[in-house]
XYZ file of C-alpha atoms in Angstrom:
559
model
C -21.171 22.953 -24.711
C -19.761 20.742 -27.844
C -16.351 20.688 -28.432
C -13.883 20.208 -31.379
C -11.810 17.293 -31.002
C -8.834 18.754 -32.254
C -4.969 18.283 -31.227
C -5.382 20.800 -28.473
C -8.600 19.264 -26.872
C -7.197 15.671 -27.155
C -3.589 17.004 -25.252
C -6.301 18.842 -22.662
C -7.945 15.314 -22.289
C -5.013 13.095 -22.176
C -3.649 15.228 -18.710
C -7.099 13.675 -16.493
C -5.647 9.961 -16.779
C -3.282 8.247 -15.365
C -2.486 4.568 -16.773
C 0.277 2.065 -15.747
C 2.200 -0.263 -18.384
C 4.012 -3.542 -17.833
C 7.589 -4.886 -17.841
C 11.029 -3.367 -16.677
C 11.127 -1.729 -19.947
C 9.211 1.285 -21.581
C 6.640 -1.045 -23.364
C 4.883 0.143 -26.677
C 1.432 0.475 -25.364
C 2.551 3.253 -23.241
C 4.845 5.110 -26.084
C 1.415 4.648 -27.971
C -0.310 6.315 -24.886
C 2.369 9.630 -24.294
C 2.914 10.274 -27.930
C -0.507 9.397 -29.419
C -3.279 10.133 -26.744
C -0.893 12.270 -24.950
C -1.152 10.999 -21.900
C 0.045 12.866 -18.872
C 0.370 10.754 -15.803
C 1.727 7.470 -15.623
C 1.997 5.307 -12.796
C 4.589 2.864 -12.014
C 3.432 -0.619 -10.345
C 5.743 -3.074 -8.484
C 5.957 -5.092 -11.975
C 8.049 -2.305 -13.464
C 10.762 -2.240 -10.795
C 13.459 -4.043 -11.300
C 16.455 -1.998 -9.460
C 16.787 1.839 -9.318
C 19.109 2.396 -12.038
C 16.679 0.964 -14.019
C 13.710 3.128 -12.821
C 15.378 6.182 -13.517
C 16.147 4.806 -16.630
C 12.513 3.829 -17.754
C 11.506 7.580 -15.782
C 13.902 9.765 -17.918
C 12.969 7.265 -21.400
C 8.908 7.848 -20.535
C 9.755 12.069 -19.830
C 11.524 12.340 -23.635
C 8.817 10.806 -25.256
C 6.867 13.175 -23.585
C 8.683 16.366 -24.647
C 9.593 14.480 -27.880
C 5.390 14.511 -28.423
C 5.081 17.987 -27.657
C 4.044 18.107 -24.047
C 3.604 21.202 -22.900
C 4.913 20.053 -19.023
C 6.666 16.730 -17.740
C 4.681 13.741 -16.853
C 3.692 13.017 -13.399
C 5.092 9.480 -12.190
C 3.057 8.097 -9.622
C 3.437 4.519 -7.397
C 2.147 3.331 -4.301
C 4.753 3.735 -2.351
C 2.997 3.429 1.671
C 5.461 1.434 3.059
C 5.025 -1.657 5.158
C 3.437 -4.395 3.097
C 1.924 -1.488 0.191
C 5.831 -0.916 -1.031
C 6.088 -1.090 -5.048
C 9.490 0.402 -4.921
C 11.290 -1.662 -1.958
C 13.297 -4.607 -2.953
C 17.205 -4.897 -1.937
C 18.143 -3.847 -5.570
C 15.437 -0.607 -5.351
C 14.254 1.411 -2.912
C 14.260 0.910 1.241
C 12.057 -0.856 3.219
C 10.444 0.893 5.712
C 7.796 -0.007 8.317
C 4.188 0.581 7.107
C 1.471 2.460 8.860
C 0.541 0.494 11.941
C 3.731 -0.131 12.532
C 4.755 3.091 12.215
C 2.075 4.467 14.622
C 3.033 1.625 16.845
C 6.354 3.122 17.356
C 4.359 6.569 19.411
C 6.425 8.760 17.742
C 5.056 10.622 14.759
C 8.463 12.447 14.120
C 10.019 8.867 13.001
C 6.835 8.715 10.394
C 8.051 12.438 9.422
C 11.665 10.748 8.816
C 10.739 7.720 7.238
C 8.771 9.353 5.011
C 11.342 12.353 3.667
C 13.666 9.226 3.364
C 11.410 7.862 0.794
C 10.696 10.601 -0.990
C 14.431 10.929 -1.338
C 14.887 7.929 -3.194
C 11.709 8.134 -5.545
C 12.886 11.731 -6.333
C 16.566 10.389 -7.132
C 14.850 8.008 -9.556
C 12.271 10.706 -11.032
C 8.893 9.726 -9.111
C 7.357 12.758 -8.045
C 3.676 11.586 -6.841
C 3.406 9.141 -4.032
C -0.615 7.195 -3.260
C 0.057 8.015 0.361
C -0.322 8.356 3.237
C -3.749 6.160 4.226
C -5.839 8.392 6.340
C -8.278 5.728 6.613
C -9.590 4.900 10.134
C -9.326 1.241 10.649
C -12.764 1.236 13.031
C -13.992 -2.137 11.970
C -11.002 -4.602 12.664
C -12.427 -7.405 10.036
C -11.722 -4.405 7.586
C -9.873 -7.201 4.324
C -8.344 -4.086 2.123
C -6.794 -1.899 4.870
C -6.041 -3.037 8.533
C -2.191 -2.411 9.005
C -2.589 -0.071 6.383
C -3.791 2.588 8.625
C -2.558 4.146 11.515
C -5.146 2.960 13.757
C -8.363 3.141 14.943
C -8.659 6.808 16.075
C -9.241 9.247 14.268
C -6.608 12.017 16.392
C -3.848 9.031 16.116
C -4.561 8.660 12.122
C -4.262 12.469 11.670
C -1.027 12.598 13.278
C 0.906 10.320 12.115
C -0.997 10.730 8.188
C 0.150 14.613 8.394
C 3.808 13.503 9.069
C 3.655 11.338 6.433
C 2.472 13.676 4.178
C 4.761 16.687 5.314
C 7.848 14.442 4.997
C 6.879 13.893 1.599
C 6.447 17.144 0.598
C 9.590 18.126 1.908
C 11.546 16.271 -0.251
C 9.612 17.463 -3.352
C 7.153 14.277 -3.234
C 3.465 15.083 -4.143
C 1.730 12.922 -1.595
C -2.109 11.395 -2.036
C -4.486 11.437 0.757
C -6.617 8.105 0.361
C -9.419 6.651 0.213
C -11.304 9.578 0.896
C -14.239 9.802 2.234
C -13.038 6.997 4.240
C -12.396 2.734 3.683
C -11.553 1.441 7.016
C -15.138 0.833 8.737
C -16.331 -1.995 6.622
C -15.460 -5.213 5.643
C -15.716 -5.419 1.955
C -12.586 -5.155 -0.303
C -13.559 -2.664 -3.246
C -10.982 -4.417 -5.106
C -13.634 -7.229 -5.268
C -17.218 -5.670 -4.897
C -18.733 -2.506 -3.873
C -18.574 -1.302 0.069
C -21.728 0.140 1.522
C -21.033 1.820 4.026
C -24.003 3.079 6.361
C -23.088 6.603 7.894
C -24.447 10.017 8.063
C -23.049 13.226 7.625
C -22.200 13.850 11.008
C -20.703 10.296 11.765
C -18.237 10.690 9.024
C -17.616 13.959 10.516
C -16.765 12.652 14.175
C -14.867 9.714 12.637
C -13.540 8.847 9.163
C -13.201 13.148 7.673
C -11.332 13.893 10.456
C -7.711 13.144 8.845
C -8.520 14.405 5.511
C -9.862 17.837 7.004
C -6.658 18.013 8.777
C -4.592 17.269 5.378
C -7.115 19.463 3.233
C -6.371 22.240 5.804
C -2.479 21.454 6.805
C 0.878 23.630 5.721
C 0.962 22.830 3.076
C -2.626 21.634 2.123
C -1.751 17.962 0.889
C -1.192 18.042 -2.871
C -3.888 15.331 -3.708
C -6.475 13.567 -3.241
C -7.632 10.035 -3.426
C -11.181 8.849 -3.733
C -12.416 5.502 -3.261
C -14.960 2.694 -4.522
C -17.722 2.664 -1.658
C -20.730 3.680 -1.628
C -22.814 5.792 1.038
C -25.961 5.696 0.635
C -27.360 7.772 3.961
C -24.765 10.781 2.539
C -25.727 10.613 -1.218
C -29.103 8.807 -1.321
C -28.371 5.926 -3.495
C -25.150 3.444 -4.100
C -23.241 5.394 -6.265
C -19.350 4.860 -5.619
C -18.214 7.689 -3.960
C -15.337 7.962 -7.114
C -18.010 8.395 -9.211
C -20.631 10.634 -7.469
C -20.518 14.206 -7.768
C -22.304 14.358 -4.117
C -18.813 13.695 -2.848
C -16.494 14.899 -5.003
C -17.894 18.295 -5.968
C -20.022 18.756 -3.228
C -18.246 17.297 0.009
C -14.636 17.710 -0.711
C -14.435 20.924 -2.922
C -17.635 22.717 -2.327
C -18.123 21.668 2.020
C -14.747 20.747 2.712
C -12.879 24.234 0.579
C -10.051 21.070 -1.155
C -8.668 22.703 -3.731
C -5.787 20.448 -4.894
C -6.068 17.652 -7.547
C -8.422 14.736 -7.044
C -7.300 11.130 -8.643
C -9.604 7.787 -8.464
C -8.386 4.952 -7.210
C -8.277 2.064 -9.741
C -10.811 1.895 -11.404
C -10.164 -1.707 -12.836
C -11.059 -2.466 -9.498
C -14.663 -5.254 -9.400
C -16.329 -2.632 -7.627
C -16.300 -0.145 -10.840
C -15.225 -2.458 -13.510
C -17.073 -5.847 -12.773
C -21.127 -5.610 -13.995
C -21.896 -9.119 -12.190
C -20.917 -5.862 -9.071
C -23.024 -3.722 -10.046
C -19.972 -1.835 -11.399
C -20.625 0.505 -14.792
C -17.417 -1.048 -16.582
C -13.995 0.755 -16.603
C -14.463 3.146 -19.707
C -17.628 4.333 -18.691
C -16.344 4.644 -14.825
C -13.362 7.305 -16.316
C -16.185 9.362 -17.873
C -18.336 9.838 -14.840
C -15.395 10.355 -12.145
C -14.722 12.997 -14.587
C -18.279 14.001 -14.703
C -18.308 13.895 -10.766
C -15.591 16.582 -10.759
C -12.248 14.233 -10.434
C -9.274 15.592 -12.063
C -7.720 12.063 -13.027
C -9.000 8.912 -13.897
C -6.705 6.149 -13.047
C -6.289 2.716 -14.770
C -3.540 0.929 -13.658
C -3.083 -2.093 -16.305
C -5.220 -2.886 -19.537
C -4.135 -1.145 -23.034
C -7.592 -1.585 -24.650
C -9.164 -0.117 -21.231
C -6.741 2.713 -21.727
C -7.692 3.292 -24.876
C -11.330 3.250 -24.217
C -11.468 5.182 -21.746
C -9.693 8.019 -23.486
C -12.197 7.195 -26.137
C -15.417 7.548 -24.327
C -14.101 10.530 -22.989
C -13.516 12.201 -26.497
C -16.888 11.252 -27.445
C -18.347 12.981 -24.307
C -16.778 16.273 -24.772
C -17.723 15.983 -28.238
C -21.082 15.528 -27.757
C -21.070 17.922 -24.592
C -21.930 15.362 -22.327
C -18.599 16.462 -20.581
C -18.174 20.587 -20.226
C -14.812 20.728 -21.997
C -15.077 23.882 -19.724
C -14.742 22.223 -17.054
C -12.009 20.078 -18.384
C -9.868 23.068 -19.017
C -10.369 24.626 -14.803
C -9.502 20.981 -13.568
C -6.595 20.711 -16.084
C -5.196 24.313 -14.386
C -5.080 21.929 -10.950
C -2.986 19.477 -12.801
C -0.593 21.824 -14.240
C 0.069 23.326 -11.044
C 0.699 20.174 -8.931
C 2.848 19.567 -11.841
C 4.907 22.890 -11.574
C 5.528 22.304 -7.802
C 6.366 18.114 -8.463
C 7.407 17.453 -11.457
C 9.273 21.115 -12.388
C 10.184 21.639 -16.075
C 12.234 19.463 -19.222
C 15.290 20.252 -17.348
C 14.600 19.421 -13.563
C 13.402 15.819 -15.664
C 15.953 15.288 -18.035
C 18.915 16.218 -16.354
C 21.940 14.453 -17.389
C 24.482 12.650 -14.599
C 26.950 10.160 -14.845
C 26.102 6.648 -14.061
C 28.983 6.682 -11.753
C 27.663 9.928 -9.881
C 23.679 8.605 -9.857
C 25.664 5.277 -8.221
C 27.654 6.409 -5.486
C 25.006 8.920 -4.321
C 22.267 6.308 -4.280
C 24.545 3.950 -2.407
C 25.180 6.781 0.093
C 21.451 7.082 0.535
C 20.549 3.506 0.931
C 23.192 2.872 3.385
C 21.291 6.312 5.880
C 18.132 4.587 4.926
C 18.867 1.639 5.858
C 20.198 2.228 9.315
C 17.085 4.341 9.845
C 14.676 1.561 8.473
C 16.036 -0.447 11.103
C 16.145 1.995 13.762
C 12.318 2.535 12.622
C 11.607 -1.199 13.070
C 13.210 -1.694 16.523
C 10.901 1.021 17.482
C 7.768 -0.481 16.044
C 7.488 -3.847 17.812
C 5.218 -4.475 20.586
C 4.889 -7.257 22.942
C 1.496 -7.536 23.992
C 1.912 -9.526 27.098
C 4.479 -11.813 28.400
C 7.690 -9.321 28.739
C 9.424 -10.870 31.619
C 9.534 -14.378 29.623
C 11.852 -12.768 26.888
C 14.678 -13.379 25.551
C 13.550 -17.105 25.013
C 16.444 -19.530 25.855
C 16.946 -22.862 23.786
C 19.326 -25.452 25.089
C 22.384 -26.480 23.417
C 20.806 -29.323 20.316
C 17.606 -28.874 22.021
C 14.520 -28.413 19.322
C 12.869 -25.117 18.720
C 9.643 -25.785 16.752
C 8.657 -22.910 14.321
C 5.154 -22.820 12.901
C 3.777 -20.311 10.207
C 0.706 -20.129 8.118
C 0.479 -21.732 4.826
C 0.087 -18.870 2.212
C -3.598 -16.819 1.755
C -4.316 -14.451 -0.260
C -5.276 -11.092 1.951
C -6.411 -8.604 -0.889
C -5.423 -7.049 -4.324
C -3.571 -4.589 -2.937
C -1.060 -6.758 -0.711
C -0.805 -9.616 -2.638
C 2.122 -10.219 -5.415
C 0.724 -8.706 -8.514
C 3.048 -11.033 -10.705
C 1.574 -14.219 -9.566
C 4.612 -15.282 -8.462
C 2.517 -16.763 -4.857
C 0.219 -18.540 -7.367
C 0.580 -20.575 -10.419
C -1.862 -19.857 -13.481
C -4.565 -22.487 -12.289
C -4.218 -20.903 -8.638
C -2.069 -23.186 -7.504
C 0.612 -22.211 -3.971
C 3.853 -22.280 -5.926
C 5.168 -21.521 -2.123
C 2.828 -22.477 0.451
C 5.888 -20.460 3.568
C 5.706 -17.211 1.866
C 9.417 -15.598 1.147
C 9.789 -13.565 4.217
C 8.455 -16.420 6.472
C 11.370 -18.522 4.667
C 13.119 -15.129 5.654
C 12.026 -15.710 9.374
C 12.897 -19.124 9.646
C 16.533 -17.951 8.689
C 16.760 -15.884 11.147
C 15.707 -18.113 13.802
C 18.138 -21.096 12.765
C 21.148 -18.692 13.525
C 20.187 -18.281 16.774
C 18.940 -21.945 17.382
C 21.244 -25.591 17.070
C 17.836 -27.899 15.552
C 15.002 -25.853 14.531
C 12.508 -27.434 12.074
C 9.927 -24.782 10.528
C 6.747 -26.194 9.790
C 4.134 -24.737 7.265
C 0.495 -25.378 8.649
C -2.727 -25.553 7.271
C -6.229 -25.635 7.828
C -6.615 -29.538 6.584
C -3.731 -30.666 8.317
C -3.967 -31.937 11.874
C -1.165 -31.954 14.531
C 2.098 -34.357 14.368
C 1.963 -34.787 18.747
C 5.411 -36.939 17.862
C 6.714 -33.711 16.203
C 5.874 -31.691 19.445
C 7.065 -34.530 21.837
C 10.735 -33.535 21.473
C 10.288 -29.685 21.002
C 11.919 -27.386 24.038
C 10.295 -24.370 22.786
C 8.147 -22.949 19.928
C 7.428 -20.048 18.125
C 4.087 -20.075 16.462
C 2.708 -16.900 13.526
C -0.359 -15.927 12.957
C -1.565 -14.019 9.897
C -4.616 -12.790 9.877
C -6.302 -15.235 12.805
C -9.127 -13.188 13.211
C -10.369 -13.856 10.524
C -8.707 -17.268 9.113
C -9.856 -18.783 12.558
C -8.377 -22.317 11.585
C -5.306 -20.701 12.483
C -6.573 -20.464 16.191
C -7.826 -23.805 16.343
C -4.264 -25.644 14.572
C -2.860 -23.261 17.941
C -5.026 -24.191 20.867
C -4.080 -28.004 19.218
C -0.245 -27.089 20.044
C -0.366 -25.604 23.162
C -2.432 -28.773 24.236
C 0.475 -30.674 23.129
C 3.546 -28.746 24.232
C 2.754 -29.056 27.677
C 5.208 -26.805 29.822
C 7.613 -25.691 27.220
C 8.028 -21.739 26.249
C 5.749 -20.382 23.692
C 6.070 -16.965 21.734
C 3.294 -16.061 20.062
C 3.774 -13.395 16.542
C 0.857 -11.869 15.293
C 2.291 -10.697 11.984
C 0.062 -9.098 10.207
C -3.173 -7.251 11.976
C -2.592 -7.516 15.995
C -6.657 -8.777 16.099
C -5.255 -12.665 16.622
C -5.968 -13.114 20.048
C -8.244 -11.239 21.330
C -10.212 -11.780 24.602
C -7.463 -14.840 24.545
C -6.491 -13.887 28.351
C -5.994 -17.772 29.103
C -3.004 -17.442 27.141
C -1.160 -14.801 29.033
C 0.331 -17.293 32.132
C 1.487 -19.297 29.172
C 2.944 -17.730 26.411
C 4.427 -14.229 25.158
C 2.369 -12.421 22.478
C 4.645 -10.242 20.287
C 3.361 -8.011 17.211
C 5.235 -7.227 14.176
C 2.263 -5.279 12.463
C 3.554 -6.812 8.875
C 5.094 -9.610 7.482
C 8.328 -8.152 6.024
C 11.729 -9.657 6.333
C 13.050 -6.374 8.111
C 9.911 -6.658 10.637
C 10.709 -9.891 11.118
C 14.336 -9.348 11.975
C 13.487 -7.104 14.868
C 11.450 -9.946 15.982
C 14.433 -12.338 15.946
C 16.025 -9.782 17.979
C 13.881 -9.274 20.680
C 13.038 -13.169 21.312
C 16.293 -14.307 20.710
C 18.879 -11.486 21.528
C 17.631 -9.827 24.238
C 16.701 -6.388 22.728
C 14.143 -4.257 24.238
C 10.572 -3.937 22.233
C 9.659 -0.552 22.045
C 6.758 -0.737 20.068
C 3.245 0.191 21.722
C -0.304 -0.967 20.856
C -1.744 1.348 18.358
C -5.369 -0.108 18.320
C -8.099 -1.645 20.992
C -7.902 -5.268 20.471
């Protein structure tokens, strides 16, 4: 059925998107977006955060243009907010860093997930977020898997559920509408949708033993988890042809609502993503994408960072329910979703717009950061795991004796990881810091506890300096990723032919893959996993090679 594009239509249409903006300030494009399209979701990206007076600045600016445009409800404010490495609100002057999913899960104890997690919430609720893109209830089954890895909670399904339905639950609890992604499932491949499309070859009833298994348990939990997230793969022995799964009714409609009884609101992932907006992909283009994730029974349409692909999309969409190519119908019964994830998260004008000191806002939010910090750290002691070589720790350095401390030079791991700013990179792709800040961060660390340290960035088209490792008395060499950059392995085995007898600690700091089926190793060296490369991770590290603390962390994968 055609529609009449008038001012109520376009206010119906503007709820299914959400769209990000740029800058620390409200920025005109998305004034242009609330007041003229009437936009209804907005989320906030790690380019926007500056420090958390600021956010709840921007937050309470972005809810009065709202009202100020005649909104009938407040705006939902979304980020992706998992923790770990996936952490667009952490920074010293914002939000807490907390560990991430594998390291979470690593810790054995889904109640500190539950804590974590209501921690969070607290501070993106004191700043006016009310929708968080988490938890990942992916299961990481293929271990070359570029886009999630320590993203996910492991590689069983029963360990993903857990800890995924604490996250969610502790973010609920605090009045946090949490996102269930990347259903049906993005951890058994090893293609990065950011880039190009996944296939992914499974049937019905292998998705069912494996990668549904989480979001059945979320779609089903108390509360059933406010949202959901669908991804960019395709699956071709579900839906009969390579139709991303964010675009195909087969899984939307038919698999999650229809099979699987979800009820709650359904949001794309990105769809500026390569494997939806790239046609050299195979990808239908970004506007076109919003129209037939809408078409495929999504609720919202999310484009995190191009005005004209804002405005396009919104415009392809108007033409469709014009036309009747979209059931403005059907519009109208997804909308009802919206508004009532929006009654539950976002409240009314005055939950949004409430009015406290800056002095008040100040000393509560210290008060929470100083709790949140004491459990992020708590959190992180918990999280490390030594994977062999226990009864060599704590590593002892002589007095002026050399401690030799390698890391990777900088690569990029995936879209969703990597600084959005560029600040890695310069504009002709150029390392602006080949360390990496929280390697820097490391290297800190270590120097307190060491009298000569030098730290020494390697690469894959450097060779070994055996004068450098003549004088050493210990080292402590990261990984990143060795799995799969497999240089790193080879610049390693280089070393250890070098250093002879000295102590060795091995770091995997990112997935816990790096040595696998490695067992020469094990007489030699100590093999200690951080799970991520954060500063805080990496402090817990520091403390157990250095200080004597106890890791408590377990192995929460088959490597």
């Amino acid at each position: 059925m055609m529609a009449v594009l008038s001012d109520e239509v376009k206010r119906e249409i503007g709820q299914h998107f959400v769209f990000g903006f740029h800058g620390h300030q409200v920025s005109e494009d998305i004034k242009t977006l609330i007041r003229d399209y009437y936009l209804g979701n907005v989320i906030l990206m790690k380019r926007n955060v500056l420090d958390a007076k600021q956010v709840r600045n921007i937050v309470r600016e972005l809810q009065s243009i709202a009202k100020e445009s005649g909104h009938e409800k407040p705006l939902l404010i979304g980020i992706d907010q998992e923790n770990g490495l996936v952490s667009a609100f952490s920074s010293p002057t914002a939000g807490t860093q907390f560990p991430g999913a594998m390291a979470l899960a690593a810790t054995g104890n889904p109640d500190i997930a539950y804590q974590v997690s209501a921690a969070t919430a607290k501070e993106l609720k004191m700043v006016g977020i009310n929708w968080v893109y988490s938890p990942v209830a992916d299961v990481n089954s293929d271990s070359r898997n570029p886009v999630i890895g320590v993203r996910s909670y492991g590689d069983e399904s029963k360990e993903v559920t857990r800890y995924a339905s604490s996250v969610a639950r502790g973010l609920t609890s605090c009045g946090i509408a949490p996102s269930a992604k990347h259903f049906p499932g993005h951890g058994d491949t090893y293609v990065d949708s950011h880039l190009a499309l996944p296939v992914i070859r499974k049937t019905r009833s292998q998705l069912e033993a494996t990668e549904l298994v989480p979001f059945n348990a979320l779609i089903h939990g108390t509360p059933p988890i406010a949202s959901v997230m669908i991804g960019h793969m395709a699956l071709p022995d579900l839906t009969g042809d390579n139709t991303p799964a964010s675009l195909c009714p087969k899984i939307t409609n038919e698999l999650l609502r229809n099979q699987m009884g979800y009820d709650g609101v359904v949001v794309t992932d990105c769809l500026e993503m390569d494997a939806i907006a790239e046609p050299l992909q195979g990808g239908c283009g970004v506007e076109e994408g919003a129209l037939r994730s809408l078409l495929a029974g999504a609720d919202v349409a999310m484009v995190c960072h191009t005005f004209e692909r804002h405005v396009g999309s919104i415009n392809r969409v108007y033409a469709a329910v014009e036309n009747g190519e979209l059931p403005y119908g059907e519009l109208v019964t997804s909308g009802r979703r919206i508004a009532k994830m929006k009654d539950e998260f976002a409240g009314n004008w005055g939950d949004v717009l409430v009015r406290e000191t800056e002095e008040t806002f100040q000393k509560e939010w210290n008060e929470l950061k100083k709790m949140n910090m004491e459990l992020s750290r708590t959190a992180y002691q918990k999280s490390l795991a030594v994977v062999w070589g226990t009864e060599k720790l704590p590593l002892k350095v002589e007095k002026k004796k050399k401690l030799l401390l390698f890391t990777p030079t900088m690569e990029s791991l995936n879209r969703a990881v990597d600084d959005p700013e560029g600040v890695l990179r310069d504009r002709l792709g150029r390392l602006r810091n080949t360390a990496g800040a929280s390697y820097l961060g490391l290297a800190s660390e270590v120097q307190k506890r060491v009298t000569t340290m030098r730290h020494i960035v390697y690469s894959s088209h450097e060779d070994v300096d055996k004068n450098i490792i003549s004088d050493a008395r210990a080292i402590v060499f990261v990984l990143r990723n060795a799995d799969r950059s497999i240089w790193q392995k080879h610049y390693l085995r280089k070393v250890l032919t070098q250093s002879k007898d000295i102590p060795v600690i091995l770091l995997a700091s990112c997935g816990p893959y790096d040595l696998a089926g490695a067992e020469d190793l094990h007489e030699k060296t100590v093999f200690i996993a951080t799970f991520e490369f954060t500063r805080n991770a990496f402090e817990a590290f520091v403390e157990v090679a250095f200080d004597g603390n106890e890791a408590q962390g377990c192995m929460p994968v088959s490597i």
